[in-house]
mmCIF file of C-alpha atoms and ligand atoms in Angstrom:
data_model
loop_
_atom_site.group_PDB
_atom_site.id
_atom_site.type_symbol
_atom_site.label_atom_id
_atom_site.label_comp_id
_atom_site.label_asym_id
_atom_site.label_seq_id
_atom_site.Cartn_x
_atom_site.Cartn_y
_atom_site.Cartn_z
ATOM 1 C CA MET A 1 0.644 -16.697 41.814
ATOM 2 C CA ARG A 2 3.626 -16.279 39.039
ATOM 3 C CA LEU A 3 0.934 -17.996 36.523
ATOM 4 C CA ALA A 4 -2.240 -15.457 37.817
ATOM 5 C CA ILE A 5 0.062 -12.775 37.618
ATOM 6 C CA LEU A 6 1.811 -14.415 33.885
ATOM 7 C CA LEU A 7 -1.872 -14.819 32.710
ATOM 8 C CA ALA A 8 -3.451 -11.155 33.818
ATOM 9 C CA LEU A 9 -0.270 -10.018 31.336
ATOM 10 C CA MET A 10 -1.081 -12.116 28.196
ATOM 11 C CA LEU A 11 -4.593 -11.197 28.669
ATOM 12 C CA SER A 12 -3.665 -7.378 28.984
ATOM 13 C CA PHE A 13 -1.559 -7.761 26.018
ATOM 14 C CA SER A 14 -3.685 -9.349 23.640
ATOM 15 C CA ALA A 15 -6.137 -7.134 24.364
ATOM 16 C CA GLN A 16 -3.805 -3.672 23.554
ATOM 17 C CA ALA A 17 -3.482 -5.216 20.657
ATOM 18 C CA GLN A 18 -6.763 -5.517 19.930
ATOM 19 C CA VAL A 19 -7.103 -2.069 20.609
ATOM 20 C CA GLU A 20 -4.474 -1.278 18.029
ATOM 21 C CA ARG A 21 -5.573 -3.628 15.117
ATOM 22 C CA ARG A 22 -8.053 -0.804 13.475
ATOM 23 C CA ASP A 23 -10.954 -2.846 11.533
ATOM 24 C CA TYR A 24 -11.703 -0.893 7.930
ATOM 25 C CA LYS A 25 -14.778 -0.875 5.977
ATOM 26 C CA ILE A 26 -13.523 -1.821 2.427
ATOM 27 C CA ILE A 27 -15.642 -1.179 -0.190
ATOM 28 C CA ALA A 28 -14.760 -3.158 -3.517
ATOM 29 C CA SER A 29 -13.470 0.185 -6.009
ATOM 30 C CA GLY A 30 -14.563 -2.066 -9.853
ATOM 31 C CA LEU A 31 -11.218 -0.717 -10.819
ATOM 32 C CA SER A 32 -9.296 -2.199 -13.096
ATOM 33 C CA VAL A 33 -5.902 -1.327 -14.849
ATOM 34 C CA ALA A 34 -4.663 -2.021 -18.238
ATOM 35 C CA PHE A 35 -0.307 -0.700 -18.486
ATOM 36 C CA PRO A 36 0.805 1.131 -21.881
ATOM 37 C CA SER A 37 1.172 -0.969 -25.048
ATOM 38 C CA GLY A 38 5.195 -1.859 -25.083
ATOM 39 C CA TYR A 39 5.375 -2.636 -21.475
ATOM 40 C CA ALA A 40 5.175 -5.470 -19.204
ATOM 41 C CA CYS A 41 4.371 -4.858 -15.959
ATOM 42 C CA GLU A 42 3.766 -6.655 -12.432
ATOM 43 C CA PRO A 43 -0.487 -7.146 -12.293
ATOM 44 C CA ILE A 44 -1.747 -7.417 -9.378
ATOM 45 C CA ALA A 45 -2.188 -10.929 -7.947
ATOM 46 C CA SER A 46 -4.839 -9.994 -5.146
ATOM 47 C CA PRO A 47 -6.900 -7.120 -6.052
ATOM 48 C CA PHE A 48 -7.992 -4.714 -3.515
ATOM 49 C CA ALA A 49 -11.492 -6.312 -1.330
ATOM 50 C CA SER A 50 -10.390 -9.324 -2.428
ATOM 51 C CA PRO A 51 -12.028 -11.865 -0.098
ATOM 52 C CA THR A 52 -8.600 -14.306 -1.498
ATOM 53 C CA ARG A 53 -5.142 -14.440 -1.478
ATOM 54 C CA HIS A 54 -3.165 -14.472 -5.297
ATOM 55 C CA ASP A 55 -3.325 -18.368 -5.046
ATOM 56 C CA GLY A 56 -6.644 -18.160 -4.737
ATOM 57 C CA SER A 57 -7.180 -19.355 -1.337
ATOM 58 C CA MET A 58 -9.697 -16.683 1.022
ATOM 59 C CA ARG A 59 -8.469 -14.785 3.355
ATOM 60 C CA ARG A 60 -9.402 -14.914 7.297
ATOM 61 C CA ASP A 61 -12.303 -13.485 8.178
ATOM 62 C CA ASP A 62 -10.883 -12.195 11.632
ATOM 63 C CA ARG A 63 -9.509 -9.094 10.248
ATOM 64 C CA ASN A 64 -11.394 -6.425 6.923
ATOM 65 C CA LYS A 65 -13.984 -8.992 7.491
ATOM 66 C CA GLY A 66 -11.998 -11.118 5.354
ATOM 67 C CA LEU A 67 -11.385 -8.446 2.350
ATOM 68 C CA HIS A 68 -8.190 -7.078 1.317
ATOM 69 C CA GLY A 69 -6.707 -3.738 2.509
ATOM 70 C CA GLY A 70 -4.543 -3.176 -0.400
ATOM 71 C CA ILE A 71 -3.140 -4.371 -3.621
ATOM 72 C CA ASP A 72 -0.442 -7.443 -3.331
ATOM 73 C CA LEU A 73 1.972 -7.962 -6.525
ATOM 74 C CA SER A 74 4.148 -10.987 -6.283
ATOM 75 C CA LEU A 75 7.838 -10.221 -6.878
ATOM 76 C CA GLU A 76 10.826 -11.815 -6.547
ATOM 77 C CA ILE A 77 12.980 -11.268 -3.306
ATOM 78 C CA GLY A 78 15.006 -7.763 -4.340
ATOM 79 C CA THR A 79 12.616 -6.088 -6.541
ATOM 80 C CA PRO A 80 13.415 -2.556 -6.188
ATOM 81 C CA LEU A 81 10.050 -0.386 -5.324
ATOM 82 C CA LEU A 82 9.754 2.890 -6.212
ATOM 83 C CA ALA A 83 8.021 5.763 -4.412
ATOM 84 C CA ILE A 84 4.616 6.243 -6.568
ATOM 85 C CA ALA A 85 4.020 9.908 -6.307
ATOM 86 C CA ASP A 86 6.640 12.665 -4.049
ATOM 87 C CA GLY A 87 6.024 12.648 -1.494
ATOM 88 C CA GLU A 88 7.812 12.511 2.549
ATOM 89 C CA VAL A 89 9.163 10.020 4.649
ATOM 90 C CA ILE A 90 6.889 10.168 7.709
ATOM 91 C CA ALA A 91 7.393 6.720 9.352
ATOM 92 C CA LEU A 92 9.503 3.061 8.644
ATOM 93 C CA GLY A 93 10.527 0.005 10.685
ATOM 94 C CA LYS A 94 9.405 -3.224 11.101
ATOM 95 C CA GLY A 95 6.788 -4.538 12.499
ATOM 96 C CA GLY A 96 4.737 -7.281 12.978
ATOM 97 C CA ALA A 97 3.171 -10.792 11.898
ATOM 98 C CA LEU A 98 1.950 -10.222 8.254
ATOM 99 C CA GLU A 99 3.478 -6.486 7.956
ATOM 100 C CA GLY A 100 6.958 -7.042 7.869
ATOM 101 C CA ILE A 101 9.334 -4.393 7.590
ATOM 102 C CA TYR A 102 7.143 -1.086 6.532
ATOM 103 C CA ARG A 103 7.448 1.948 5.035
ATOM 104 C CA TRP A 104 5.043 4.888 4.681
ATOM 105 C CA LEU A 105 5.656 8.413 2.543
ATOM 106 C CA ARG A 106 2.939 11.518 2.947
ATOM 107 C CA HIS A 107 1.342 12.752 -0.725
ATOM 108 C CA THR A 108 0.129 16.198 -0.812
ATOM 109 C CA PRO A 109 -2.141 17.365 -3.258
ATOM 110 C CA GLU A 110 0.249 18.464 -5.677
ATOM 111 C CA ASP A 111 2.894 15.490 -5.232
ATOM 112 C CA THR A 112 -0.364 14.099 -6.671
ATOM 113 C CA GLY A 113 -2.345 16.158 -8.737
ATOM 114 C CA THR A 114 -5.548 14.855 -6.360
ATOM 115 C CA ARG A 115 -7.281 16.818 -3.858
ATOM 116 C CA TYR A 116 -5.960 14.204 -1.112
ATOM 117 C CA PHE A 117 -3.140 13.834 0.970
ATOM 118 C CA ILE A 118 -2.728 10.153 0.334
ATOM 119 C CA PHE A 119 -0.228 8.373 2.893
ATOM 120 C CA SER A 120 0.904 4.988 1.291
ATOM 121 C CA LYS A 121 2.519 2.376 2.998
ATOM 122 C CA TYR A 122 4.490 -0.215 1.568
ATOM 123 C CA GLN A 123 5.457 -3.786 3.127
ATOM 124 C CA HIS A 124 7.238 -6.621 3.165
ATOM 125 C CA LEU A 125 10.503 -5.432 1.955
ATOM 126 C CA SER A 126 14.074 -6.998 2.409
ATOM 127 C CA THR A 127 15.902 -4.615 3.359
ATOM 128 C CA LEU A 128 16.280 -1.701 6.975
ATOM 129 C CA PRO A 129 15.576 1.383 6.171
ATOM 130 C CA THR A 130 18.502 3.726 4.301
ATOM 131 C CA LEU A 131 15.587 6.859 3.859
ATOM 132 C CA LYS A 132 15.181 8.536 7.375
ATOM 133 C CA VAL A 133 11.910 10.070 8.115
ATOM 134 C CA GLY A 134 11.694 13.621 7.048
ATOM 135 C CA GLU A 135 12.938 12.748 3.974
ATOM 136 C CA ARG A 136 11.125 13.624 0.899
ATOM 137 C CA VAL A 137 11.237 12.052 -2.094
ATOM 138 C CA LYS A 138 11.133 11.904 -5.760
ATOM 139 C CA ALA A 139 8.554 9.903 -7.655
ATOM 140 C CA VAL A 140 10.762 7.150 -9.094
ATOM 141 C CA LYS A 141 13.339 7.170 -6.076
ATOM 142 C CA VAL A 142 13.592 3.425 -5.319
ATOM 143 C CA ILE A 143 12.606 3.740 -1.068
ATOM 144 C CA GLY A 144 13.709 -0.179 -0.625
ATOM 145 C CA LEU A 145 13.265 -4.016 -2.111
ATOM 146 C CA SER A 146 11.099 -5.917 -2.190
ATOM 147 C CA GLY A 147 10.830 -9.795 -0.048
ATOM 148 C CA ALA A 148 8.382 -11.691 2.259
ATOM 149 C CA THR A 149 8.828 -10.290 5.390
ATOM 150 C CA GLY A 150 6.534 -10.262 8.122
ATOM 151 C CA THR A 151 4.405 -13.296 5.718
ATOM 152 C CA ALA A 152 6.331 -16.598 7.149
ATOM 153 C CA GLY A 153 4.017 -19.250 8.642
ATOM 154 C CA LYS A 154 1.175 -19.909 8.853
ATOM 155 C CA HIS A 155 -0.773 -19.634 5.548
ATOM 156 C CA TYR A 156 2.335 -19.280 3.287
ATOM 157 C CA GLY A 157 4.994 -21.693 5.036
ATOM 158 C CA PRO A 158 8.474 -21.436 6.514
ATOM 159 C CA THR A 159 9.658 -19.916 2.813
ATOM 160 C CA GLY A 160 6.250 -16.674 3.067
ATOM 161 C CA TYR A 161 5.164 -15.107 0.130
ATOM 162 C CA PRO A 162 7.861 -12.410 -1.443
ATOM 163 C CA HIS A 163 5.348 -9.344 -2.833
ATOM 164 C CA LEU A 164 4.207 -6.507 -1.873
ATOM 165 C CA HIS A 165 1.142 -4.934 -0.816
ATOM 166 C CA LEU A 166 0.302 -1.618 -1.158
ATOM 167 C CA SER A 167 -2.031 0.494 0.725
ATOM 168 C CA THR A 168 -3.328 3.936 0.840
ATOM 169 C CA PHE A 169 -5.093 5.948 2.887
ATOM 170 C CA TYR A 170 -7.418 9.525 1.413
ATOM 171 C CA GLY A 171 -7.681 12.222 3.897
ATOM 172 C CA PRO A 172 -8.525 15.942 3.885
ATOM 173 C CA SER A 173 -5.382 16.894 6.114
ATOM 174 C CA ASP A 174 -1.602 16.480 6.325
ATOM 175 C CA GLU A 175 -2.277 15.292 9.639
ATOM 176 C CA TYR A 176 -2.081 11.852 10.912
ATOM 177 C CA GLU A 177 -1.167 9.563 14.532
ATOM 178 C CA ILE A 178 1.876 6.853 14.044
ATOM 179 C CA LYS A 179 0.387 4.171 16.883
ATOM 180 C CA GLY A 180 0.376 0.567 17.303
ATOM 181 C CA MET A 181 3.056 -1.220 19.022
ATOM 182 C CA PHE A 182 5.663 -1.802 16.049
ATOM 183 C CA GLY A 183 5.505 2.163 15.248
ATOM 184 C CA SER A 184 3.968 1.130 12.386
ATOM 185 C CA MET A 185 0.040 2.522 12.375
ATOM 186 C CA VAL A 186 0.157 6.392 10.283
ATOM 187 C CA HIS A 187 -3.856 6.784 11.224
ATOM 188 C CA GLY A 188 -4.049 10.355 8.447
ATOM 189 C CA LYS A 189 -7.101 12.520 10.549
ATOM 190 C CA ASP A 190 -10.128 11.761 8.422
ATOM 191 C CA ALA A 191 -8.220 9.692 6.250
ATOM 192 C CA ARG A 192 -10.384 6.459 4.209
ATOM 193 C CA LEU A 193 -8.261 3.303 3.334
ATOM 194 C CA ASP A 194 -9.529 2.505 0.270
ATOM 195 C CA ASP A 195 -8.363 1.221 -3.652
ATOM 196 C CA SER A 196 -4.467 2.351 -4.274
ATOM 197 C CA LEU A 197 -5.745 2.262 -8.000
ATOM 198 C CA ILE A 198 -7.605 5.850 -7.281
ATOM 199 C CA LEU A 199 -4.364 7.719 -6.853
ATOM 200 C CA TYR A 200 -3.981 7.200 -9.992
ATOM 201 C CA LEU A 201 -7.266 8.673 -12.063
ATOM 202 C CA ASP A 202 -6.445 11.669 -14.205
ATOM 203 C CA GLY A 203 -8.289 14.397 -12.210
ATOM 204 C CA LEU A 204 -9.460 12.948 -9.300
ATOM 205 C CA ASP A 205 -11.497 14.614 -7.774
ATOM 206 C CA ASP A 206 -14.258 13.349 -5.156
ATOM 207 C CA LEU A 207 -13.844 9.787 -3.619
ATOM 208 C CA SER A 208 -16.968 9.146 -3.643
ATOM 209 C CA ALA A 209 -17.820 9.044 -6.598
ATOM 210 C CA ILE A 210 -15.164 6.183 -7.745
ATOM 211 C CA ARG A 211 -18.149 3.786 -7.051
ATOM 212 C CA SER A 212 -20.567 5.259 -10.136
ATOM 213 C CA LEU A 213 -18.443 5.739 -13.020
ATOM 214 C CA THR A 214 -18.876 4.644 -16.615
ATOM 215 C CA ASP A 215 -16.661 1.093 -17.266
ATOM 216 C CA GLU A 216 -14.357 2.983 -19.490
ATOM 217 C CA ARG A 217 -13.389 5.354 -16.908
ATOM 218 C CA LYS A 218 -12.630 2.354 -14.245
ATOM 219 C CA THR A 219 -9.849 1.502 -16.440
ATOM 220 C CA ILE A 220 -7.562 3.027 -15.105
ATOM 221 C CA ARG A 221 -3.511 3.640 -16.815
ATOM 222 C CA PRO A 222 -1.043 4.775 -14.764
ATOM 223 C CA ALA A 223 1.732 5.626 -15.709
ATOM 224 C CA VAL A 224 5.456 3.320 -15.601
ATOM 225 C CA VAL A 225 9.051 3.593 -15.178
ATOM 226 C CA GLY A 226 10.721 1.745 -17.936
ATOM 227 C CA ASP A 227 13.920 0.271 -19.003
ATOM 228 C CA ASP A 228 14.583 3.753 -19.438
ATOM 229 C CA GLY A 229 14.427 4.839 -15.741
ATOM 230 C CA ARG A 230 11.408 8.017 -17.040
ATOM 231 C CA ILE A 231 8.501 8.041 -16.260
ATOM 232 C CA HIS A 232 5.860 6.991 -19.401
ATOM 233 C CA PRO A 233 3.311 8.873 -20.258
ATOM 234 C CA GLU A 234 6.115 12.149 -20.020
ATOM 235 C CA GLY A 235 4.312 14.559 -17.160
ATOM 236 C CA ARG A 236 2.291 12.440 -15.090
ATOM 237 C CA LYS A 237 2.721 12.562 -11.197
ATOM 238 C CA THR A 238 1.754 8.781 -10.148
ATOM 239 C CA VAL A 239 3.380 6.021 -11.028
ATOM 240 C CA TRP A 240 3.325 2.044 -11.105
ATOM 241 C CA PRO A 241 5.607 1.533 -7.905
ATOM 242 C CA VAL A 242 7.531 -1.824 -10.060
ATOM 243 C CA SER A 243 9.291 -0.596 -13.293
ATOM 244 C CA CYS A 244 8.386 -1.991 -16.186
ATOM 245 C CA LYS A 245 9.741 -4.161 -19.229
ATOM 246 C CA GLU A 246 9.490 -2.378 -22.897
ATOM 247 C CA SER A 247 8.653 -6.196 -24.639
ATOM 248 C CA THR A 248 8.933 -4.090 -28.282
ATOM 249 C CA LYS A 249 10.904 -1.796 -29.137
ATOM 250 C CA ARG A 250 9.254 2.131 -30.072
HETATM 251 ZN ZN1 LIG B 329 -1.696 -8.063 0.653
#
């Protein structure tokens, strides 16, 4: 009898977990990144929609059809993670496996210079929040330190894989709901998961046009933060999520 109750509980728990997990339609954007000359920046170890992890192994195919739902940057634990644009903290906490300690920011069209409300999620941080939900942050503000939380076990072994996983959702509205058993799933109203590189495109006004851009425009040139803590080139609203080393004196 007890076993039957336990079994029923386990079944309902797993059904609930499945309802909360959402599979996204993921299509490679064709975008690639080029950093400003004179700056050494952490490149993307596994791009959006990649079927492989940073080490070249195949991703599990039970989630998003095995395609990567964000971009990964391999980082030493404790690397400062920067707000990619002005925004508001809308959720933070500790999620489950493959998620770890997370932060969500919401950026208005004015914050990013795009037409979209952008919801950005940073994962696998090493530190719990010092930020508060509802707090406005400026671009470049350190919103946490990178880590390996949520990655240990299974493929990545006991020590896990220290990296930042960044996902971005693009939508027409500032409205959102928070779901999931850890409160870690932000569903922006009618928002679509897409490549984080899109937010660095100059003059982005139509997501559906991304995949038919000319080759020249498919090379994304994000602004970066240098040793001086400032944005280069100046005046850009969006920045790379980790600062870059200045490799030559200008
Ligand atoms: Zn990832």
